[in-house]
mmCIF file of C-alpha atoms and ligand atoms in Angstrom:
data_model
loop_
_atom_site.group_PDB
_atom_site.id
_atom_site.type_symbol
_atom_site.label_atom_id
_atom_site.label_comp_id
_atom_site.label_asym_id
_atom_site.label_seq_id
_atom_site.Cartn_x
_atom_site.Cartn_y
_atom_site.Cartn_z
ATOM 1 C CA UNK K 1 0.185 -0.249 -0.224
ATOM 2 C CA UNK K 2 0.900 3.623 -0.679
ATOM 3 C CA UNK K 3 1.799 4.845 2.401
ATOM 4 C CA UNK K 4 1.962 8.319 1.093
ATOM 5 C CA UNK K 5 -1.210 9.922 1.820
ATOM 6 C CA UNK K 6 -3.601 9.981 -1.921
ATOM 7 C CA UNK K 7 -4.974 13.371 -2.217
ATOM 8 C CA UNK K 8 -6.659 11.923 -5.076
ATOM 9 C CA UNK K 9 -5.541 15.133 -8.057
ATOM 10 C CA UNK K 10 -4.849 13.474 -11.229
ATOM 11 C CA UNK K 11 -3.322 16.640 -12.317
ATOM 12 C CA UNK K 12 -1.817 20.388 -10.632
ATOM 13 C CA UNK K 13 -4.050 23.815 -10.358
ATOM 14 C CA UNK K 14 -1.464 24.627 -13.378
ATOM 15 C CA UNK K 15 -2.223 22.228 -16.175
ATOM 16 C CA UNK K 16 -6.191 22.694 -15.063
ATOM 17 C CA UNK K 17 -5.918 26.327 -15.898
ATOM 18 C CA UNK K 18 -2.845 26.803 -17.681
ATOM 19 C CA UNK K 19 -3.881 25.407 -21.792
ATOM 20 C CA UNK K 20 -2.255 26.061 -24.467
ATOM 21 C CA UNK K 21 -3.551 28.871 -26.102
ATOM 22 C CA UNK K 22 -3.625 31.264 -22.519
ATOM 23 C CA UNK K 23 0.510 29.858 -21.897
ATOM 24 C CA UNK K 24 1.040 31.584 -25.558
ATOM 25 C CA UNK K 25 -0.749 34.237 -24.495
ATOM 26 C CA UNK K 26 1.140 35.266 -21.666
ATOM 27 C CA UNK K 27 4.225 33.221 -21.642
ATOM 28 C CA UNK K 28 6.321 37.257 -23.134
ATOM 29 C CA UNK K 29 4.956 38.767 -19.378
ATOM 30 C CA UNK K 30 6.930 39.450 -16.226
ATOM 31 C CA UNK K 31 6.329 41.404 -12.851
ATOM 32 C CA UNK K 32 8.594 44.858 -12.853
ATOM 33 C CA UNK K 33 11.315 42.917 -11.242
ATOM 34 C CA UNK K 34 11.689 40.689 -14.297
ATOM 35 C CA UNK K 35 10.038 37.431 -12.782
ATOM 36 C CA UNK K 36 8.683 35.493 -16.194
ATOM 37 C CA UNK K 37 5.516 32.715 -16.555
ATOM 38 C CA UNK K 38 8.562 30.651 -16.858
ATOM 39 C CA UNK K 39 10.087 30.877 -14.284
ATOM 40 C CA UNK K 40 6.353 30.838 -12.142
ATOM 41 C CA UNK K 41 5.599 27.573 -14.061
ATOM 42 C CA UNK K 42 8.406 25.767 -13.517
ATOM 43 C CA UNK K 43 8.261 23.667 -10.607
ATOM 44 C CA UNK K 44 4.794 22.551 -12.039
ATOM 45 C CA UNK K 45 6.290 21.900 -15.771
ATOM 46 C CA UNK K 46 9.600 20.035 -13.801
ATOM 47 C CA UNK K 47 7.670 18.505 -11.123
ATOM 48 C CA UNK K 48 3.931 17.139 -13.375
ATOM 49 C CA UNK K 49 2.758 15.092 -9.925
ATOM 50 C CA UNK K 50 2.097 18.895 -8.269
ATOM 51 C CA UNK K 51 -0.528 19.603 -6.946
ATOM 52 C CA UNK K 52 -0.497 23.349 -7.570
ATOM 53 C CA UNK K 53 1.978 23.923 -9.726
ATOM 54 C CA UNK K 54 2.524 26.916 -9.309
ATOM 55 C CA UNK K 55 5.159 29.715 -7.297
ATOM 56 C CA UNK K 56 5.006 33.904 -7.378
ATOM 57 C CA UNK K 57 8.194 34.904 -7.608
ATOM 58 C CA UNK K 58 6.671 38.716 -6.157
ATOM 59 C CA UNK K 59 3.559 40.401 -4.969
ATOM 60 C CA UNK K 60 2.901 41.709 -8.672
ATOM 61 C CA UNK K 61 2.915 38.467 -10.518
ATOM 62 C CA UNK K 62 -0.983 38.361 -8.465
ATOM 63 C CA UNK K 63 -1.320 41.000 -11.137
ATOM 64 C CA UNK K 64 0.546 40.601 -13.754
ATOM 65 C CA UNK K 65 -0.251 36.489 -14.399
ATOM 66 C CA UNK K 66 -4.148 37.328 -12.469
ATOM 67 C CA UNK K 67 -6.454 35.882 -15.341
ATOM 68 C CA UNK K 68 -4.787 32.154 -14.046
ATOM 69 C CA UNK K 69 -3.648 32.949 -10.539
ATOM 70 C CA UNK K 70 -7.310 33.659 -10.199
ATOM 71 C CA UNK K 71 -8.619 30.856 -11.444
ATOM 72 C CA UNK K 72 -6.839 28.300 -9.222
ATOM 73 C CA UNK K 73 -7.091 30.840 -5.898
ATOM 74 C CA UNK K 74 -10.782 30.046 -7.013
ATOM 75 C CA UNK K 75 -10.991 26.716 -6.901
ATOM 76 C CA UNK K 76 -7.956 25.706 -4.049
ATOM 77 C CA UNK K 77 -9.727 28.204 -1.454
ATOM 78 C CA UNK K 78 -13.484 27.375 -2.645
ATOM 79 C CA UNK K 79 -13.044 31.744 -3.424
ATOM 80 C CA UNK K 80 -14.674 33.656 -5.587
ATOM 81 C CA UNK K 81 -13.825 37.014 -7.476
ATOM 82 C CA UNK K 82 -16.513 39.392 -5.562
ATOM 83 C CA UNK K 83 -14.990 37.466 -1.420
ATOM 84 C CA UNK K 84 -12.148 39.736 0.028
ATOM 85 C CA UNK K 85 -10.199 38.152 2.295
ATOM 86 C CA UNK K 86 -11.005 38.968 5.748
ATOM 87 C CA UNK K 87 -8.903 38.203 9.031
ATOM 88 C CA UNK K 88 -9.460 37.368 12.813
ATOM 89 C CA UNK K 89 -7.225 36.599 15.747
ATOM 90 C CA UNK K 90 -9.068 36.983 18.652
ATOM 91 C CA UNK K 91 -8.981 35.044 21.488
ATOM 92 C CA UNK K 92 -11.245 31.775 20.700
ATOM 93 C CA UNK K 93 -12.077 29.487 22.968
ATOM 94 C CA UNK K 94 -12.362 25.753 22.333
ATOM 95 C CA UNK K 95 -13.483 23.217 23.811
ATOM 96 C CA UNK K 96 -10.151 20.225 24.397
ATOM 97 C CA UNK K 97 -11.829 17.922 21.763
ATOM 98 C CA UNK K 98 -8.884 15.002 22.956
ATOM 99 C CA UNK K 99 -10.010 15.232 27.171
ATOM 100 C CA UNK K 100 -8.228 11.935 27.547
ATOM 101 C CA UNK K 101 -5.402 12.217 25.289
ATOM 102 C CA UNK K 102 -6.112 9.212 23.487
ATOM 103 C CA UNK K 103 -5.505 10.102 19.804
ATOM 104 C CA UNK K 104 -3.755 14.444 19.342
ATOM 105 C CA UNK K 105 -0.189 13.508 19.719
ATOM 106 C CA UNK K 106 0.433 17.453 19.135
ATOM 107 C CA UNK K 107 -1.029 21.104 17.806
ATOM 108 C CA UNK K 108 0.742 22.933 15.035
ATOM 109 C CA UNK K 109 -0.455 26.428 13.958
ATOM 110 C CA UNK K 110 1.335 28.605 10.840
ATOM 111 C CA UNK K 111 1.404 31.333 8.969
ATOM 112 C CA UNK K 112 3.364 32.612 6.676
ATOM 113 C CA UNK K 113 4.200 35.867 5.772
ATOM 114 C CA UNK K 114 6.630 37.836 3.421
ATOM 115 C CA UNK K 115 8.499 41.460 3.769
ATOM 116 C CA UNK K 116 7.193 44.012 1.089
ATOM 117 C CA UNK K 117 9.059 44.926 -1.173
ATOM 118 C CA UNK K 118 11.250 41.961 -1.524
ATOM 119 C CA UNK K 119 11.109 39.769 -4.275
ATOM 120 C CA UNK K 120 9.464 35.953 -2.261
ATOM 121 C CA UNK K 121 12.016 33.096 -2.356
ATOM 122 C CA UNK K 122 12.084 31.634 -5.405
ATOM 123 C CA UNK K 123 13.287 34.951 -6.652
ATOM 124 C CA UNK K 124 15.374 36.810 -4.000
ATOM 125 C CA UNK K 125 18.700 37.891 -4.082
ATOM 126 C CA UNK K 126 21.115 36.484 -2.262
ATOM 127 C CA UNK K 127 21.843 40.086 -0.718
ATOM 128 C CA UNK K 128 17.470 41.079 -0.456
ATOM 129 C CA UNK K 129 17.722 37.671 1.287
ATOM 130 C CA UNK K 130 20.291 38.721 3.901
ATOM 131 C CA UNK K 131 18.522 42.219 4.278
ATOM 132 C CA UNK K 132 14.950 39.996 5.120
ATOM 133 C CA UNK K 133 17.125 37.976 8.009
ATOM 134 C CA UNK K 134 18.085 41.413 9.153
ATOM 135 C CA UNK K 135 14.690 43.328 9.416
ATOM 136 C CA UNK K 136 13.392 40.101 10.947
ATOM 137 C CA UNK K 137 15.338 39.793 13.553
ATOM 138 C CA UNK K 138 15.298 43.839 14.635
ATOM 139 C CA UNK K 139 11.532 44.115 14.923
ATOM 140 C CA UNK K 140 11.895 41.208 17.237
ATOM 141 C CA UNK K 141 14.191 41.364 19.737
ATOM 142 C CA UNK K 142 12.199 43.262 21.251
ATOM 143 C CA UNK K 143 9.689 40.413 21.525
ATOM 144 C CA UNK K 144 7.919 39.318 25.191
ATOM 145 C CA UNK K 145 10.873 37.591 27.623
ATOM 146 C CA UNK K 146 13.215 38.900 25.496
ATOM 147 C CA UNK K 147 16.431 38.099 27.042
ATOM 148 C CA UNK K 148 15.148 34.447 26.496
ATOM 149 C CA UNK K 149 14.497 34.274 23.141
ATOM 150 C CA UNK K 150 17.497 32.983 20.291
ATOM 151 C CA UNK K 151 17.935 32.620 16.445
ATOM 152 C CA UNK K 152 20.386 29.224 15.142
ATOM 153 C CA UNK K 153 21.769 30.697 12.111
ATOM 154 C CA UNK K 154 22.132 28.296 9.721
ATOM 155 C CA UNK K 155 25.780 28.943 7.895
ATOM 156 C CA UNK K 156 27.282 29.469 11.556
ATOM 157 C CA UNK K 157 26.529 25.064 11.891
ATOM 158 C CA UNK K 158 28.077 22.036 10.945
ATOM 159 C CA UNK K 159 26.175 19.631 9.708
ATOM 160 C CA UNK K 160 26.920 17.853 12.411
ATOM 161 C CA UNK K 161 25.864 20.322 14.824
ATOM 162 C CA UNK K 162 22.614 21.052 12.831
ATOM 163 C CA UNK K 163 21.646 17.307 13.340
ATOM 164 C CA UNK K 164 21.908 17.270 16.466
ATOM 165 C CA UNK K 165 19.920 20.371 17.141
ATOM 166 C CA UNK K 166 17.425 19.507 14.696
ATOM 167 C CA UNK K 167 16.695 15.604 16.805
ATOM 168 C CA UNK K 168 14.763 18.160 19.506
ATOM 169 C CA UNK K 169 14.041 21.275 17.553
ATOM 170 C CA UNK K 170 11.523 21.650 15.263
ATOM 171 C CA UNK K 171 14.319 23.187 12.935
ATOM 172 C CA UNK K 172 13.823 23.071 8.823
ATOM 173 C CA UNK K 173 15.833 21.398 5.685
ATOM 174 C CA UNK K 174 16.310 22.158 2.604
ATOM 175 C CA UNK K 175 12.963 22.606 0.414
ATOM 176 C CA UNK K 176 11.666 19.035 -1.427
ATOM 177 C CA UNK K 177 12.712 19.080 -5.614
ATOM 178 C CA UNK K 178 9.518 21.230 -5.591
ATOM 179 C CA UNK K 179 10.696 24.137 -4.469
ATOM 180 C CA UNK K 180 13.738 23.423 -6.097
ATOM 181 C CA UNK K 181 13.013 23.375 -9.058
ATOM 182 C CA UNK K 182 11.374 26.984 -8.195
ATOM 183 C CA UNK K 183 14.225 28.468 -7.541
ATOM 184 C CA UNK K 184 13.867 28.858 -3.149
ATOM 185 C CA UNK K 185 16.677 26.484 -2.219
ATOM 186 C CA UNK K 186 19.315 28.248 -3.761
ATOM 187 C CA UNK K 187 22.371 29.861 -1.532
ATOM 188 C CA UNK K 188 20.995 27.376 0.439
ATOM 189 C CA UNK K 189 21.639 27.700 4.318
ATOM 190 C CA UNK K 190 22.497 31.050 3.452
ATOM 191 C CA UNK K 191 21.216 33.622 6.132
ATOM 192 C CA UNK K 192 18.047 30.639 6.905
ATOM 193 C CA UNK K 193 18.255 30.639 11.025
ATOM 194 C CA UNK K 194 15.315 29.616 13.570
ATOM 195 C CA UNK K 195 14.182 32.500 15.375
ATOM 196 C CA UNK K 196 12.769 30.071 19.103
ATOM 197 C CA UNK K 197 10.798 33.234 21.439
ATOM 198 C CA UNK K 198 10.961 33.020 24.881
ATOM 199 C CA UNK K 199 8.419 30.547 25.392
ATOM 200 C CA UNK K 200 9.679 27.245 23.170
ATOM 201 C CA UNK K 201 6.083 26.385 21.152
ATOM 202 C CA UNK K 202 6.521 29.879 19.314
ATOM 203 C CA UNK K 203 8.461 29.930 17.279
ATOM 204 C CA UNK K 204 9.890 31.393 13.434
ATOM 205 C CA UNK K 205 11.228 29.968 10.245
ATOM 206 C CA UNK K 206 13.778 32.562 8.548
ATOM 207 C CA UNK K 207 13.819 32.250 4.385
ATOM 208 C CA UNK K 208 11.833 28.852 4.573
ATOM 209 C CA UNK K 209 9.149 28.579 1.831
ATOM 210 C CA UNK K 210 7.967 32.200 2.817
ATOM 211 C CA UNK K 211 10.677 34.855 3.699
ATOM 212 C CA UNK K 212 8.229 33.552 7.998
ATOM 213 C CA UNK K 213 6.936 31.593 8.568
ATOM 214 C CA UNK K 214 5.205 31.871 12.387
ATOM 215 C CA UNK K 215 4.886 28.731 13.786
ATOM 216 C CA UNK K 216 2.575 28.074 17.172
ATOM 217 C CA UNK K 217 3.499 24.400 18.513
ATOM 218 C CA UNK K 218 3.006 21.842 21.733
ATOM 219 C CA UNK K 219 2.088 19.069 22.419
ATOM 220 C CA UNK K 220 -1.484 17.400 23.516
ATOM 221 C CA UNK K 221 -4.750 19.191 22.190
ATOM 222 C CA UNK K 222 -4.686 22.512 23.231
ATOM 223 C CA UNK K 223 -5.465 23.849 19.549
ATOM 224 C CA UNK K 224 -7.019 27.245 22.066
ATOM 225 C CA UNK K 225 -3.954 28.278 23.701
ATOM 226 C CA UNK K 226 -1.877 27.263 20.352
ATOM 227 C CA UNK K 227 -3.822 29.816 18.578
ATOM 228 C CA UNK K 228 -3.448 32.943 21.264
ATOM 229 C CA UNK K 229 0.319 32.282 20.891
ATOM 230 C CA UNK K 230 0.516 32.749 17.307
ATOM 231 C CA UNK K 231 -2.412 36.049 17.518
ATOM 232 C CA UNK K 232 0.728 37.670 20.155
ATOM 233 C CA UNK K 233 3.286 37.424 18.169
ATOM 234 C CA UNK K 234 1.689 38.146 14.620
ATOM 235 C CA UNK K 235 -0.205 40.949 16.586
ATOM 236 C CA UNK K 236 3.819 41.770 17.390
ATOM 237 C CA UNK K 237 4.692 41.428 14.322
ATOM 238 C CA UNK K 238 2.063 43.550 12.201
ATOM 239 C CA UNK K 239 2.997 46.644 14.209
ATOM 240 C CA UNK K 240 6.705 46.689 12.954
ATOM 241 C CA UNK K 241 7.078 44.977 9.705
ATOM 242 C CA UNK K 242 5.138 46.003 6.263
ATOM 243 C CA UNK K 243 4.488 42.724 4.740
ATOM 244 C CA UNK K 244 3.215 41.503 1.479
ATOM 245 C CA UNK K 245 -0.461 41.839 0.942
ATOM 246 C CA UNK K 246 -3.443 43.055 -0.745
ATOM 247 C CA UNK K 247 -6.868 44.209 -0.131
ATOM 248 C CA UNK K 248 -8.503 41.473 -1.745
ATOM 249 C CA UNK K 249 -5.988 38.444 -0.995
ATOM 250 C CA UNK K 250 -4.657 39.206 2.101
ATOM 251 C CA UNK K 251 -1.085 38.539 2.383
ATOM 252 C CA UNK K 252 0.965 37.631 -0.483
ATOM 253 C CA UNK K 253 3.020 34.143 -0.785
ATOM 254 C CA UNK K 254 5.590 32.576 -2.544
ATOM 255 C CA UNK K 255 2.520 29.612 -3.162
ATOM 256 C CA UNK K 256 -1.385 30.209 -4.148
ATOM 257 C CA UNK K 257 -2.217 28.114 -1.424
ATOM 258 C CA UNK K 258 -0.637 29.766 0.948
ATOM 259 C CA UNK K 259 -2.523 33.056 1.029
ATOM 260 C CA UNK K 260 -5.295 35.094 3.529
ATOM 261 C CA UNK K 261 -4.701 33.871 6.041
ATOM 262 C CA UNK K 262 -2.093 31.457 5.254
ATOM 263 C CA UNK K 263 -2.371 29.689 8.230
ATOM 264 C CA UNK K 264 -2.191 25.937 8.364
ATOM 265 C CA UNK K 265 -3.412 24.925 11.763
ATOM 266 C CA UNK K 266 -2.720 21.494 12.096
ATOM 267 C CA UNK K 267 -2.426 18.898 15.035
ATOM 268 C CA UNK K 268 -0.473 15.106 14.733
ATOM 269 C CA UNK K 269 -2.768 12.577 15.603
ATOM 270 C CA UNK K 270 -2.811 9.520 16.037
ATOM 271 C CA UNK K 271 -5.848 6.553 13.971
ATOM 272 C CA UNK K 272 -5.428 2.788 13.389
ATOM 273 C CA UNK K 273 -8.603 2.388 12.674
ATOM 274 C CA UNK K 274 -8.975 5.381 10.342
ATOM 275 C CA UNK K 275 -5.689 4.261 8.667
ATOM 276 C CA UNK K 276 -7.080 1.164 8.045
ATOM 277 C CA UNK K 277 -9.231 3.105 5.971
ATOM 278 C CA UNK K 278 -7.622 5.325 4.996
ATOM 279 C CA UNK K 279 -9.854 6.347 1.879
ATOM 280 C CA UNK K 280 -12.889 6.566 3.766
ATOM 281 C CA UNK K 281 -10.113 9.074 5.752
ATOM 282 C CA UNK K 282 -9.697 11.340 3.071
ATOM 283 C CA UNK K 283 -13.471 11.751 1.805
ATOM 284 C CA UNK K 284 -15.035 12.212 4.601
ATOM 285 C CA UNK K 285 -11.484 15.713 5.749
ATOM 286 C CA UNK K 286 -12.214 16.488 1.613
ATOM 287 C CA UNK K 287 -15.957 17.149 3.140
ATOM 288 C CA UNK K 288 -14.690 18.545 6.334
ATOM 289 C CA UNK K 289 -12.550 20.917 4.442
ATOM 290 C CA UNK K 290 -9.435 19.567 5.694
ATOM 291 C CA UNK K 291 -6.037 18.592 4.697
ATOM 292 C CA UNK K 292 -4.514 15.079 5.338
ATOM 293 C CA UNK K 293 -0.012 15.485 5.478
ATOM 294 C CA UNK K 294 2.061 12.562 6.008
ATOM 295 C CA UNK K 295 4.123 12.024 9.395
ATOM 296 C CA UNK K 296 6.954 14.237 8.281
ATOM 297 C CA UNK K 297 4.509 16.882 7.063
ATOM 298 C CA UNK K 298 4.153 17.398 3.166
ATOM 299 C CA UNK K 299 4.302 14.650 0.482
ATOM 300 C CA UNK K 300 5.066 12.084 3.728
ATOM 301 C CA UNK K 301 4.571 8.590 4.374
ATOM 302 C CA UNK K 302 2.142 7.737 7.542
ATOM 303 C CA UNK K 303 4.183 6.631 10.795
ATOM 304 C CA UNK K 304 1.948 4.886 13.792
ATOM 305 C CA UNK K 305 -1.415 6.224 12.001
ATOM 306 C CA UNK K 306 -0.088 9.432 12.717
ATOM 307 C CA UNK K 307 -1.809 11.897 10.115
ATOM 308 C CA UNK K 308 -1.038 15.582 9.803
ATOM 309 C CA UNK K 309 -5.139 16.953 9.616
ATOM 310 C CA UNK K 310 -5.063 21.107 8.816
ATOM 311 C CA UNK K 311 -7.572 22.951 7.318
ATOM 312 C CA UNK K 312 -7.145 23.413 3.602
ATOM 313 C CA UNK K 313 -7.793 26.359 2.730
ATOM 314 C CA UNK K 314 -6.715 29.602 3.984
ATOM 315 C CA UNK K 315 -8.567 32.551 1.785
ATOM 316 C CA UNK K 316 -11.786 33.088 2.458
ATOM 317 C CA UNK K 317 -12.019 31.984 6.108
ATOM 318 C CA UNK K 318 -10.362 34.241 9.239
ATOM 319 C CA UNK K 319 -7.935 32.971 10.868
ATOM 320 C CA UNK K 320 -10.135 32.674 14.144
ATOM 321 C CA UNK K 321 -12.402 30.436 11.352
ATOM 322 C CA UNK K 322 -9.305 28.183 10.872
ATOM 323 C CA UNK K 323 -8.597 26.717 13.814
ATOM 324 C CA UNK K 324 -12.154 26.642 13.878
ATOM 325 C CA UNK K 325 -12.214 23.787 10.975
ATOM 326 C CA UNK K 326 -9.886 21.762 12.624
ATOM 327 C CA UNK K 327 -11.545 21.827 15.986
ATOM 328 C CA UNK K 328 -14.750 20.482 14.498
ATOM 329 C CA UNK K 329 -12.872 18.164 11.601
ATOM 330 C CA UNK K 330 -10.869 16.306 14.227
ATOM 331 C CA UNK K 331 -14.068 15.773 16.460
ATOM 332 C CA UNK K 332 -16.000 13.729 13.811
ATOM 333 C CA UNK K 333 -12.682 12.334 13.337
ATOM 334 C CA UNK K 334 -12.553 10.861 16.904
ATOM 335 C CA UNK K 335 -15.698 10.638 17.428
ATOM 336 C CA UNK K 336 -15.434 7.847 14.313
ATOM 337 C CA UNK K 337 -11.966 6.632 15.562
ATOM 338 C CA UNK K 338 -14.106 6.129 18.365
ATOM 339 C CA UNK K 339 -17.631 3.801 16.833
ATOM 340 C CA UNK K 340 -14.287 1.717 14.643
ATOM 341 C CA UNK K 341 -12.875 0.814 18.409
ATOM 342 C CA UNK K 342 -16.768 0.670 19.522
ATOM 343 C CA UNK K 343 -15.245 2.622 22.615
ATOM 344 C CA UNK K 344 -18.819 4.226 21.945
HETATM 345 P P1 ADP W 1 4.206 23.383 6.645
HETATM 346 O O1 ADP W 1 5.173 24.057 7.186
HETATM 347 O O2 ADP W 1 3.484 24.073 5.204
HETATM 348 O O3 ADP W 1 3.370 23.532 7.945
HETATM 349 P P2 ADP W 1 5.060 20.650 6.782
HETATM 350 O O4 ADP W 1 3.823 20.125 6.180
HETATM 351 O O5 ADP W 1 6.445 20.465 5.581
HETATM 352 O O6 ADP W 1 4.869 22.180 6.183
HETATM 353 O O7 ADP W 1 5.550 20.299 8.447
HETATM 354 C C1 ADP W 1 5.998 21.530 8.788
HETATM 355 C C2 ADP W 1 7.353 20.743 9.172
HETATM 356 O O8 ADP W 1 6.071 20.520 10.646
HETATM 357 C C3 ADP W 1 7.747 18.956 9.267
HETATM 358 O O9 ADP W 1 8.474 18.705 9.905
HETATM 359 C C4 ADP W 1 6.108 18.409 9.771
HETATM 360 O O10 ADP W 1 6.305 17.137 10.268
HETATM 361 C C5 ADP W 1 5.695 19.049 10.924
HETATM 362 N N1 ADP W 1 4.520 19.354 11.533
HETATM 363 C C6 ADP W 1 3.356 19.854 11.386
HETATM 364 N N2 ADP W 1 2.373 19.587 12.150
HETATM 365 C C7 ADP W 1 2.987 18.359 12.572
HETATM 366 C C8 ADP W 1 2.370 18.986 14.035
HETATM 367 N N3 ADP W 1 1.203 18.861 14.927
HETATM 368 N N4 ADP W 1 3.637 18.367 14.865
HETATM 369 C C9 ADP W 1 4.520 18.617 15.218
HETATM 370 N N5 ADP W 1 5.380 18.580 13.662
HETATM 371 C C10 ADP W 1 4.510 19.066 12.600
HETATM 372 N N1 DAR W 2 4.879 20.136 -4.562
HETATM 373 C C1 DAR W 2 3.798 22.257 -4.504
HETATM 374 C C2 DAR W 2 3.134 22.869 -3.773
HETATM 375 C C3 DAR W 2 1.683 22.797 -2.848
HETATM 376 C C4 DAR W 2 1.273 23.250 -1.536
HETATM 377 N N2 DAR W 2 2.443 23.264 -0.519
HETATM 378 C C5 DAR W 2 2.824 23.966 -0.320
HETATM 379 N N3 DAR W 2 2.638 25.035 -0.779
HETATM 380 N N4 DAR W 2 4.514 23.918 0.678
HETATM 381 C C6 DAR W 2 2.786 21.135 -5.606
HETATM 382 O O1 DAR W 2 1.963 22.024 -6.465
HETATM 383 O O2 DAR W 2 2.113 20.667 -5.405
#
């Protein structure tokens, strides 16, 4: 049995929404920084198993190539041209969906951000990457108990030191083949690193797939607590950094799947019964607007029946609706798991 979460897609959103006639019409267009359609679609062309297939090189990509991106975005996020991004980071108390701690192993909420005025990671220069790193570290230098925070700069580490740290800390690794094709891995590991706030479960990846991935994570199922932490840091940064943002599409990032709130709220959840009925799990997740990923993250396999379940839609819902979608979906999956095990 293929161990990868089989999300049934026969073609990428790119192939579906970029027929040859549209490609011919747009192929000579480029953004002000020189990012071309060829640059945008390279990953999807080199990796035919892409689910999305396109990356933006800068905020302007969304305007210049809107004829392709708008329908892709509408389909992925169940969005429409008459709607606009709405944000809501207010505290959201939620009942614990797993009060006996039988299923949910850990909770992780992340939000992508790019600094306004800089090319995105597929197209950014090393000089600009370093500027992004410096601007972020300056902005976050007085966040909460700053003396207890730290930044791990990747280029200062030997391979052995990185591997040792990665065993106990949520560090990111060099991007996958999709990101490699998109140019996101250029100059790795230069100007990459991880910022840890005074709370070990509140961190930021710097210059991974986007300039910033703000992450709140902890063992267990306290979705509301993780949300309060990330909301605090996102609000703090919003007052100090101009992010790439659009009135309709919200926060703009390298992948069109990560715009709007750009928030993915997820849990690692052990579902041994549903693991034996994966198609039921995938169909149920799709209906509940949830995404299923592997234990090691996107496009990885399942270990020990632990699935990464998160909100799929990031645009057209607010941040509080992202975590409500996760909470309600996970509670339903736990009920299904209990029925399968006869404990309901
Ligand atoms: P993204 O940053 O878009 O969420 P991935 O799906 O690749 O990208 O996840 C990034 C990393 O975070 C992976 O190593 C994955 O195993 C880890 N991760 C995701 N969700 C959780 C979770 N709930 N608990 C612990 N680690 C998680
Ligand atoms: N792997 C690319 C991107 C899919 C969405 N995930 C991101 N952006 N990390 C694909 O098109 O499959």
